[in-house]
Short mmCIF file of C-alpha atoms in Angstrom, two decimals:
data_model
loop_
_atom_site.label_atom_id
_atom_site.label_comp_id
_atom_site.label_asym_id
_atom_site.label_seq_id
_atom_site.Cartn_x
_atom_site.Cartn_y
_atom_site.Cartn_z
CA MET A 18 0.00 0.00 0.00
CA PHE A 19 2.85 2.42 0.82
CA GLU A 20 5.59 0.87 -1.33
CA HIS A 21 5.50 3.73 -3.83
CA LEU A 22 6.20 6.36 -1.14
CA ASP A 23 9.63 7.63 -0.16
CA ALA A 24 10.79 6.33 3.24
CA VAL A 25 12.97 9.39 3.89
CA PHE A 26 10.09 11.74 3.19
CA LEU A 27 7.83 9.76 5.54
CA ALA A 28 10.51 9.83 8.24
CA ARG A 29 10.75 13.60 7.87
CA VAL A 30 6.97 13.96 8.09
CA GLN A 31 6.92 11.78 11.19
CA PHE A 32 9.60 13.80 12.95
CA ALA A 33 7.93 17.07 11.92
CA PHE A 34 4.58 15.88 13.25
CA THR A 35 5.90 14.72 16.62
CA VAL A 36 8.22 17.68 17.18
CA SER A 37 5.44 20.14 16.28
CA PHE A 38 3.27 18.66 19.03
CA HIS A 39 6.22 18.70 21.42
CA PHE A 40 7.49 22.20 20.67
CA ILE A 41 4.35 24.02 21.79
CA PHE A 42 4.63 22.61 25.33
CA PRO A 43 8.26 23.59 26.10
CA ALA A 44 7.60 27.00 24.57
CA PHE A 45 4.70 27.39 27.00
CA SER A 46 6.59 25.87 29.95
CA ILE A 47 9.65 28.10 29.55
CA GLY A 48 7.56 31.25 29.63
CA LEU A 49 5.06 30.06 32.23
CA ALA A 50 7.76 28.91 34.67
CA SER A 51 9.29 32.39 34.57
CA TYR A 52 5.84 33.97 34.93
CA LEU A 53 5.19 31.84 38.01
CA MET A 54 8.55 32.93 39.42
CA VAL A 55 7.59 36.57 38.92
CA LEU A 56 4.15 36.06 40.49
CA GLU A 57 5.52 34.35 43.58
CA GLY A 58 8.28 36.92 43.92
CA LEU A 59 5.75 39.76 43.74
CA TRP A 60 3.58 38.04 46.35
CA LEU A 61 6.51 37.65 48.72
CA LYS A 62 7.54 41.27 48.18
CA THR A 63 4.13 42.93 48.36
CA GLY A 64 1.99 40.47 50.31
CA ARG A 65 -0.86 41.08 47.86
CA GLY A 66 -3.04 38.02 47.60
CA VAL A 67 -3.89 38.60 43.95
CA TYR A 68 -0.40 37.39 43.06
CA ALA A 69 -0.76 34.29 45.23
CA ASN A 70 -4.10 33.49 43.64
CA LEU A 71 -2.71 33.86 40.14
CA TYR A 72 0.27 31.72 41.08
CA ARG A 73 -1.98 28.88 42.21
CA TYR A 74 -4.22 29.32 39.17
CA TRP A 75 -1.38 29.04 36.64
CA LEU A 76 0.56 26.43 38.64
CA LYS A 77 -2.07 23.80 37.88
CA ILE A 78 -1.97 24.65 34.20
CA PHE A 79 1.85 24.58 34.23
CA ALA A 80 1.85 21.10 35.78
CA VAL A 81 -0.29 19.64 33.00
CA GLY A 82 1.59 21.40 30.22
CA PHE A 83 4.97 20.44 31.65
CA GLY A 84 3.97 16.79 31.88
CA MET A 85 2.73 16.75 28.30
CA GLY A 86 5.98 18.32 27.15
CA VAL A 87 8.07 15.65 28.87
CA VAL A 88 6.02 12.79 27.47
CA SER A 89 5.98 14.14 23.92
CA GLY A 90 9.74 14.78 24.04
CA ILE A 91 10.68 11.22 24.91
CA VAL A 92 9.44 10.00 21.55
CA LEU A 93 11.86 12.27 19.69
CA SER A 94 14.90 10.61 21.23
CA TYR A 95 13.74 7.20 20.05
CA GLN A 96 13.29 8.46 16.51
CA PHE A 97 17.01 9.26 16.33
CA GLY A 98 17.62 5.55 16.66
CA THR A 99 14.72 4.17 14.64
CA ASN A 100 14.39 6.55 11.69
CA TRP A 101 17.70 8.43 11.72
CA SER A 102 20.30 5.87 12.74
CA GLU A 103 22.86 7.07 10.17
CA PHE A 104 22.59 10.58 11.53
CA SER A 105 23.00 9.27 15.08
CA HIS A 106 26.04 7.25 14.06
CA LYS A 107 27.77 10.10 12.23
CA ALA A 108 26.82 13.07 14.42
CA GLY A 109 26.38 11.22 17.71
CA PRO A 110 29.90 11.92 19.07
CA VAL A 111 29.04 15.63 18.99
CA ILE A 112 25.30 15.90 19.68
CA GLY A 113 25.08 12.91 22.05
CA PRO A 114 27.05 14.51 24.91
CA LEU A 115 25.21 17.81 24.49
CA MET A 116 21.83 16.10 24.82
CA GLY A 117 23.22 14.16 27.77
CA TYR A 118 24.20 17.42 29.44
CA GLU A 119 20.61 18.58 29.04
CA VAL A 120 19.44 15.54 31.00
CA ILE A 121 21.99 15.72 33.83
CA THR A 122 21.60 19.48 34.30
CA ALA A 123 18.21 20.78 33.22
CA PHE A 124 16.08 17.66 33.62
CA PHE A 125 17.53 16.75 37.01
CA LEU A 126 17.13 20.36 38.16
CA GLU A 127 13.51 20.46 37.04
CA ALA A 128 12.70 17.02 38.41
CA GLY A 129 14.37 17.74 41.74
CA PHE A 130 12.48 20.95 42.45
CA LEU A 131 9.23 20.39 40.55
CA GLY A 132 7.82 18.24 43.36
CA VAL A 133 8.55 20.96 45.91
CA MET A 134 7.02 23.55 43.62
CA LEU A 135 3.82 21.56 43.02
CA PHE A 136 3.27 19.78 46.33
CA GLY A 137 5.44 21.53 48.92
CA ILE A 138 3.64 24.83 49.13
CA ASN A 139 2.26 23.92 52.58
CA LYS A 140 5.22 21.88 53.73
CA VAL A 141 8.20 24.21 53.30
CA GLY A 142 8.77 27.87 54.06
CA LYS A 143 7.81 30.59 51.61
CA ARG A 144 11.38 31.46 50.67
CA LEU A 145 12.36 27.84 50.13
CA HIS A 146 9.30 27.32 47.96
CA PHE A 147 10.17 30.43 45.96
CA PHE A 148 13.68 29.05 45.52
CA ALA A 149 12.18 25.83 44.11
CA THR A 150 10.10 27.86 41.66
CA CYS A 151 13.21 29.75 40.58
CA MET A 152 15.10 26.49 40.05
CA VAL A 153 12.33 25.07 37.87
CA ALA A 154 12.35 28.28 35.81
CA LEU A 155 16.13 28.06 35.54
CA GLY A 156 15.83 24.42 34.53
CA THR A 157 13.54 25.23 31.63
CA PHE A 158 16.05 27.81 30.42
CA VAL A 159 19.00 25.42 30.78
CA SER A 160 17.06 22.81 28.83
CA ALA A 161 16.50 25.31 26.03
CA PHE A 162 20.19 26.20 26.17
CA TRP A 163 21.42 22.67 25.44
CA ILE A 164 18.76 21.74 22.89
CA LEU A 165 19.26 24.96 20.96
CA SER A 166 23.02 24.47 21.09
CA VAL A 167 22.54 21.09 19.39
CA ASN A 168 20.20 22.54 16.80
CA SER A 169 22.46 25.51 16.15
CA TRP A 170 25.46 23.25 15.65
CA MET A 171 23.47 21.38 13.00
CA GLN A 172 22.82 24.75 11.33
CA THR A 173 26.33 26.22 11.68
CA PRO A 174 28.72 23.36 12.55
CA THR A 175 32.10 24.35 14.02
CA GLY A 176 34.75 22.85 16.29
CA PHE A 177 34.75 19.38 14.73
CA GLU A 178 36.78 17.08 12.54
CA MET A 179 36.00 13.81 10.75
CA ASN A 180 37.44 10.55 12.06
CA ASP A 181 38.28 7.43 10.05
CA GLN A 182 34.70 6.12 10.45
CA GLY A 183 33.22 9.22 8.86
CA GLN A 184 31.94 10.57 12.18
CA PHE A 185 31.91 14.13 13.42
CA VAL A 186 34.13 14.36 16.51
CA VAL A 187 35.14 17.32 18.63
CA ALA A 188 38.40 18.95 17.57
CA GLY A 189 39.92 20.68 20.56
CA SER A 190 37.50 22.59 22.78
CA TRP A 191 33.81 21.93 23.31
CA TRP A 192 33.45 25.70 23.57
CA ASP A 193 33.51 26.04 19.76
CA VAL A 194 30.85 23.35 19.41
CA ILE A 195 28.48 24.73 22.04
CA PHE A 196 28.87 28.40 21.18
CA ASN A 197 28.75 27.98 17.43
CA PRO A 198 28.11 31.07 15.27
CA SER A 199 24.29 30.95 15.23
CA PHE A 200 23.73 29.77 18.81
CA PRO A 201 23.60 33.10 20.71
CA TYR A 202 21.11 34.56 18.25
CA ARG A 203 18.94 31.44 18.14
CA LEU A 204 18.93 31.10 21.93
CA VAL A 205 17.81 34.68 22.58
CA HIS A 206 15.30 34.64 19.71
CA THR A 207 13.72 31.33 20.77
CA VAL A 208 13.57 32.02 24.50
CA THR A 209 12.11 35.48 23.88
CA ALA A 210 9.55 33.85 21.60
CA ALA A 211 8.63 31.50 24.45
CA TYR A 212 8.11 34.45 26.79
CA LEU A 213 5.89 36.19 24.24
CA THR A 214 3.98 32.98 23.55
CA THR A 215 3.16 32.69 27.24
CA ALA A 216 2.39 36.40 27.58
CA PHE A 217 -0.20 36.30 24.82
CA ALA A 218 -1.70 33.06 26.14
CA VAL A 219 -2.01 34.64 29.59
CA GLY A 220 -3.33 37.85 28.06
CA GLY A 221 -5.88 35.93 26.02
CA VAL A 222 -7.14 34.10 29.11
CA GLY A 223 -7.31 37.35 31.07
CA ALA A 224 -9.19 39.06 28.25
CA TRP A 225 -11.64 36.15 28.02
CA HIS A 226 -12.55 36.53 31.67
CA LEU A 227 -12.69 40.34 31.46
CA LEU A 228 -15.30 39.99 28.72
CA LYS A 229 -17.37 38.00 31.21
CA ASP A 230 -16.58 40.02 34.34
CA ARG A 231 -14.42 43.12 34.06
CA SER A 232 -14.28 43.42 37.87
CA ASN A 233 -12.37 40.13 38.29
CA LEU A 234 -9.14 41.23 39.97
CA GLY A 235 -7.14 38.20 38.87
CA ALA A 236 -8.17 38.66 35.24
CA ARG A 237 -7.33 42.36 35.39
CA LYS A 238 -3.88 41.71 36.82
CA MET A 239 -2.91 38.95 34.39
CA PHE A 240 -4.15 40.97 31.42
CA SER A 241 -2.24 44.05 32.53
CA MET A 242 0.99 42.10 33.02
CA ALA A 243 0.62 40.39 29.65
CA MET A 244 0.06 43.65 27.82
CA TRP A 245 3.16 45.16 29.39
CA MET A 246 5.10 42.20 28.02
CA ALA A 247 3.57 42.80 24.59
CA VAL A 248 4.61 46.46 24.65
CA LEU A 249 8.12 45.98 26.00
CA VAL A 250 9.29 42.61 24.70
CA THR A 251 7.83 42.49 21.17
CA PRO A 252 10.10 45.32 19.89
CA ILE A 253 13.07 43.54 21.45
CA GLN A 254 12.07 40.32 19.68
CA ILE A 255 11.80 42.11 16.32
CA PHE A 256 15.26 43.60 16.85
CA VAL A 257 16.73 40.21 17.86
CA GLY A 258 15.06 38.62 14.84
CA ASP A 259 16.77 41.13 12.59
CA LEU A 260 20.16 40.25 14.11
CA HIS A 261 19.40 36.56 13.72
CA GLY A 262 18.51 37.14 10.08
CA LEU A 263 21.81 38.90 9.43
CA ASN A 264 23.67 36.01 11.04
CA THR A 265 21.73 33.53 8.91
CA LEU A 266 22.53 35.49 5.76
CA GLU A 267 26.22 35.20 6.61
CA HIS A 268 26.23 31.47 7.29
CA GLN A 269 23.19 30.13 5.39
CA PRO A 270 22.52 32.53 2.51
CA VAL A 271 20.39 30.05 0.55
CA LYS A 272 17.94 29.83 3.46
CA VAL A 273 17.53 33.60 3.61
CA LEU A 274 17.10 33.89 -0.15
CA ALA A 275 14.34 31.26 0.04
CA MET A 276 12.72 33.19 2.90
CA GLU A 277 12.77 36.36 0.82
CA GLY A 278 11.80 34.68 -2.46
CA ASP A 279 14.83 36.16 -4.23
CA PHE A 280 15.49 33.92 -7.22
CA ASP A 281 17.35 36.52 -9.26
CA PRO A 282 20.51 38.33 -8.09
CA SER A 283 20.12 42.03 -7.34
CA PRO A 284 23.38 43.86 -8.07
CA GLU A 285 21.92 47.31 -7.29
CA GLY A 286 19.70 46.55 -4.31
CA ALA A 287 17.10 43.83 -3.73
CA PRO A 288 13.38 44.49 -3.34
CA LEU A 289 11.41 43.23 -0.36
CA ILE A 290 8.74 40.87 -1.63
CA LEU A 291 5.72 41.19 0.63
CA PHE A 292 3.49 38.63 -1.05
CA GLY A 293 3.48 36.39 -4.07
CA ILE A 294 3.37 32.79 -5.21
CA PRO A 295 6.84 31.23 -5.42
CA ASP A 296 7.34 28.89 -8.35
CA GLU A 297 10.48 26.86 -7.73
CA GLU A 298 10.37 25.13 -11.10
CA ALA A 299 10.15 28.41 -13.01
CA ALA A 300 12.47 30.13 -10.49
CA LYS A 301 10.25 33.17 -10.09
CA VAL A 302 7.57 34.63 -7.83
CA HIS A 303 4.23 35.12 -9.56
CA TYR A 304 1.94 38.07 -8.75
CA LYS A 305 4.49 39.52 -6.37
CA VAL A 306 3.96 42.70 -4.41
CA ALA A 307 7.40 44.16 -3.71
CA ILE A 308 8.97 47.34 -2.35
CA PRO A 309 12.12 48.31 -4.29
CA LYS A 310 15.45 48.31 -2.44
CA LEU A 311 13.85 47.51 0.92
CA GLY A 312 15.19 43.94 0.91
CA SER A 313 18.77 45.19 0.80
CA LEU A 314 17.98 47.78 3.46
CA VAL A 315 16.66 45.07 5.78
CA LEU A 316 19.37 42.48 5.11
CA LYS A 317 22.38 44.74 4.55
CA HIS A 318 21.19 48.01 6.12
CA ASP A 319 22.03 49.64 2.78
CA PRO A 320 19.32 50.06 0.11
CA ASN A 321 21.87 49.79 -2.71
CA ALA A 322 23.79 46.79 -1.37
CA PRO A 323 23.98 43.90 -3.88
CA LEU A 324 22.43 40.58 -2.95
CA PRO A 325 22.78 37.20 -4.65
CA GLY A 326 19.83 35.16 -5.80
CA LEU A 327 18.94 31.51 -5.57
CA LYS A 328 20.02 31.16 -9.20
CA ASP A 329 23.59 31.78 -8.04
CA PHE A 330 23.50 28.44 -6.20
CA PRO A 331 22.97 24.91 -7.56
CA ARG A 332 19.34 23.82 -7.49
CA GLU A 333 20.21 20.75 -5.43
CA GLU A 334 21.19 23.17 -2.64
CA TRP A 335 17.79 24.87 -2.56
CA PRO A 336 15.32 24.13 0.24
CA PRO A 337 11.59 23.84 -0.54
CA VAL A 338 11.19 27.52 -1.36
CA ALA A 339 7.41 27.89 -1.05
CA VAL A 340 7.31 26.35 2.44
CA VAL A 341 10.11 28.56 3.76
CA PHE A 342 8.70 31.65 2.01
CA TRP A 343 5.25 31.36 3.59
CA SER A 344 6.24 30.10 7.04
CA PHE A 345 8.58 33.07 7.38
CA ARG A 346 5.81 35.49 6.45
CA ILE A 347 3.40 33.92 8.92
CA MET A 348 5.96 34.34 11.70
CA VAL A 349 6.74 37.96 10.79
CA ALA A 350 3.07 38.90 10.36
CA ILE A 351 2.23 37.53 13.80
CA GLY A 352 5.18 39.42 15.28
CA PHE A 353 3.90 42.75 13.97
CA ALA A 354 0.34 41.86 15.01
CA MET A 355 1.69 41.33 18.54
CA LEU A 356 3.34 44.73 18.41
CA GLY A 357 0.10 46.29 17.19
CA LEU A 358 -1.89 44.75 20.04
CA GLY A 359 0.72 45.93 22.53
CA LEU A 360 0.51 49.52 21.24
CA TRP A 361 -3.29 49.34 21.30
CA SER A 362 -3.17 48.25 24.94
CA LEU A 363 -0.75 51.08 25.74
CA LEU A 364 -3.17 53.59 24.24
CA ALA A 365 -6.06 52.05 26.18
CA ARG A 366 -4.00 52.13 29.37
CA ARG A 367 -3.19 55.79 28.82
CA ARG A 368 -6.88 56.52 28.37
CA LYS A 369 -7.67 54.42 31.47
CA ARG A 370 -9.72 51.98 29.41
CA LEU A 371 -7.48 48.93 29.61
CA TYR A 372 -10.16 46.94 31.44
CA GLU A 373 -13.16 48.46 29.66
CA SER A 374 -12.19 48.23 25.97
CA ARG A 375 -14.10 45.21 24.73
CA GLY A 376 -12.59 45.53 21.27
CA LEU A 377 -9.12 45.22 22.78
CA HIS A 378 -10.22 42.23 24.85
CA ARG A 379 -11.68 40.45 21.82
CA ALA A 380 -8.48 41.10 19.87
CA ALA A 381 -6.42 39.72 22.77
CA VAL A 382 -8.54 36.57 22.85
CA LEU A 383 -7.98 36.08 19.12
CA MET A 384 -4.23 36.62 19.62
CA GLY A 385 -4.08 34.19 22.54
CA PRO A 386 -2.82 31.23 20.46
CA ALA A 387 -0.81 33.44 18.08
CA GLY A 388 2.49 32.77 19.84
CA PHE A 389 2.15 29.03 19.34
CA VAL A 390 1.52 29.53 15.63
CA ALA A 391 4.51 31.85 15.41
CA VAL A 392 6.96 29.46 17.09
CA ILE A 393 5.85 26.59 14.87
CA ALA A 394 6.17 28.80 11.78
CA GLY A 395 9.63 29.89 12.93
CA TRP A 396 10.67 26.30 13.54
CA ILE A 397 9.49 25.33 10.04
CA THR A 398 11.45 28.23 8.57
CA THR A 399 14.60 27.16 10.40
CA GLU A 400 14.41 23.43 9.79
CA VAL A 401 12.96 23.29 6.28
CA GLY A 402 15.31 26.10 5.30
CA ARG A 403 18.27 23.92 6.30
CA GLN A 404 17.34 21.29 3.73
CA PRO A 405 18.69 19.33 1.95
CA TYR A 406 21.03 18.85 4.93
CA THR A 407 20.78 17.64 8.50
CA VAL A 408 24.24 19.03 9.29
CA TYR A 409 24.34 22.09 7.08
CA GLY A 410 26.63 21.76 4.09
CA LEU A 411 28.13 18.48 5.32
CA LEU A 412 25.56 15.71 5.84
CA ARG A 413 22.54 15.40 3.59
CA THR A 414 19.16 14.29 4.86
CA VAL A 415 19.03 11.32 2.49
CA GLU A 416 22.34 10.15 3.95
CA SER A 417 21.04 10.44 7.52
CA ALA A 418 18.02 8.15 7.40
CA SER A 419 17.81 4.55 8.56
CA PRO A 420 17.60 1.83 5.89
CA LEU A 421 13.87 1.28 6.39
CA ASP A 422 11.13 0.41 3.95
CA ALA A 423 8.37 2.94 3.39
CA PRO A 424 5.55 0.72 4.77
CA ALA A 425 7.35 0.41 8.13
CA VAL A 426 7.75 4.16 8.48
CA ALA A 427 4.20 4.80 7.28
CA ALA A 428 2.76 2.38 9.83
CA SER A 429 4.51 4.11 12.73
CA LEU A 430 3.52 7.52 11.34
CA ILE A 431 -0.15 6.51 11.28
CA ALA A 432 0.17 5.18 14.82
CA PHE A 433 1.68 8.44 16.01
CA ILE A 434 -1.08 10.47 14.35
CA VAL A 435 -3.80 8.39 16.01
CA VAL A 436 -2.19 8.25 19.47
CA TYR A 437 -1.04 11.88 19.54
CA SER A 438 -4.37 13.18 18.30
CA ALA A 439 -6.18 11.24 21.02
CA ILE A 440 -3.87 11.76 24.00
CA PHE A 441 -2.67 15.28 23.35
CA GLY A 442 -6.02 16.33 21.97
CA MET A 443 -7.58 15.41 25.31
CA GLY A 444 -4.70 17.09 27.14
CA ILE A 445 -5.13 20.35 25.26
CA TYR A 446 -8.89 20.17 25.80
CA TYR A 447 -8.28 19.78 29.54
CA LEU A 448 -5.90 22.74 29.56
CA LEU A 449 -8.50 24.88 27.80
CA ARG A 450 -11.13 23.80 30.33
CA MET A 451 -8.82 24.86 33.16
CA MET A 452 -8.20 28.21 31.50
CA ALA A 453 -11.94 28.69 31.00
CA ASN A 454 -12.43 28.72 34.77
CA PRO A 455 -11.78 32.24 36.08
CA PRO A 456 -9.30 33.00 38.86
CA HIS A 457 -11.30 33.64 41.98
CA PRO A 458 -10.82 34.66 45.63
CA GLY A 459 -11.07 31.02 46.69
CA GLU A 460 -7.67 30.20 45.20
CA THR A 461 -5.43 29.05 48.01
CA GLU A 462 -2.12 30.61 48.97
CA PRO A 463 0.91 29.52 50.99
CA PRO A 464 0.53 29.79 54.76
CA ASN A 465 2.83 31.95 56.84
CA VAL A 466 4.49 28.90 58.38
CA PRO A 467 5.12 25.42 56.94
CA ILE A 468 2.64 22.68 57.68
CA PHE A 469 4.21 19.28 58.34
CA ALA A 470 1.57 16.60 58.25
CA ALA A 471 2.37 13.12 57.05
CA GLY A 472 -0.14 11.65 54.66
CA ILE A 473 -1.98 14.93 54.04
CA THR A 474 -1.89 16.29 50.51
CA PRO A 475 -1.61 20.03 49.88
CA ALA A 476 -5.12 20.16 48.46
CA SER A 477 -6.66 18.79 51.64
CA SER A 478 -4.54 20.84 54.03
CA LEU A 479 -4.96 24.27 52.50
CA GLU A 480 -7.57 26.79 53.52
CA ALA A 481 -8.96 29.53 51.36
CA ALA A 482 -7.19 32.83 51.83
CA PRO A 483 -9.17 35.70 53.36
CA ASN A 484 -10.66 38.32 51.10
CA THR A 485 -8.20 41.09 51.97
CA GLU A 486 -5.40 42.98 50.24
CA GLY A 487 -2.86 40.59 51.78
CA GLY A 488 -5.15 37.63 51.31
CA SER A 489 -6.49 35.84 48.30
CA HIS A 490 -7.00 38.91 46.15
CA GLY A 491 -6.18 42.55 46.32
CA LYS A 492 -6.41 45.66 44.28
CA SER A 493 -5.07 45.19 40.77
#
């Protein structure tokens, strides 16, 4: 039934499908862990119960999302052995230790303190519990550090040599491997994207509840905090994205040319193509809407700077141009939409209508999932743009796959689609149900002193905080 299909293509689809499911959960966890750290820190500093209530509200959501991220990530490691054994054999001496470092640093850090964070809120002191929250937030960042170092090395490999078995091995210092040329830009860009993803998810939830009850103090506070993130962090992300693009142009020019849709060289300044239909076979963009010279201004900061075109490179070096072209535009469009919503909220705040503007709240609800779409679009741009290589310029994708028949890969792909759709579909539904419940004064908060009671779970030992400024909710 599947004999006529390409096994390598099916293996790529399988990895793309599983990693797309996985990626949304770490992106959420990285940002949400830091948000929880900020909430608990503000509660300890101010004593305002609204922060404690929001902490407890989002802690439950974080626990579910974190667990789904761990489970979905385990599958990816197995695929290196099942579908990409040649890649594992050739690149394993470099990427294997880096992924191992992620386990023995980030995963152990998260696992060690996650239990205290989730279940120790009534059993340890406030400062110790806050320390546990900080360690979990740090662990999510350290995890991103190592994984993005691996991915960046695959994009811009340095610090290696080839041994007699045709394997990549470290030549000299690991420093050159870890801090490869694209890593600093990719780390900052990805982690900032995770923060914005969480901010807009939090803002969307807050806006949803403000549409139902604009007096809800928890909804007002989370919406206000999220909109400040939109105003302050989105411009930083756009600036970092520009730096990342310049770095990519230096090390992976074909990827950037595919992103821009530039088939022809531009010796006197390249246009910026806003929209169009890329035709890889004809090597042109049909019905394009372009702004003259703006492409060179963006990529070279000089409107008259010459730029090469895809035609300057062999066709076998081109990635799938249409996919990269459109995924990049989706990511950029969402980024500017985030900036627009942030500026709208700033105007509403200045007019003292941040909690009354229903149009703003509806827009925030619509933008709630936008961060997840943007990170997936950015990941597609990065990974599809690296094709036809797994290790850029050195190891082709067709040389990285396991010697499997197409029916075997197709069978596992179908199984993944069925299982993931069922399990993670229910998980996402449960998360949305939790978010649909508004934060309320009955949310519990840490007591002033630890409670040590064997056999009593936190849920059964906590009492609702009083309805005061220092209790379960305060003035926003």
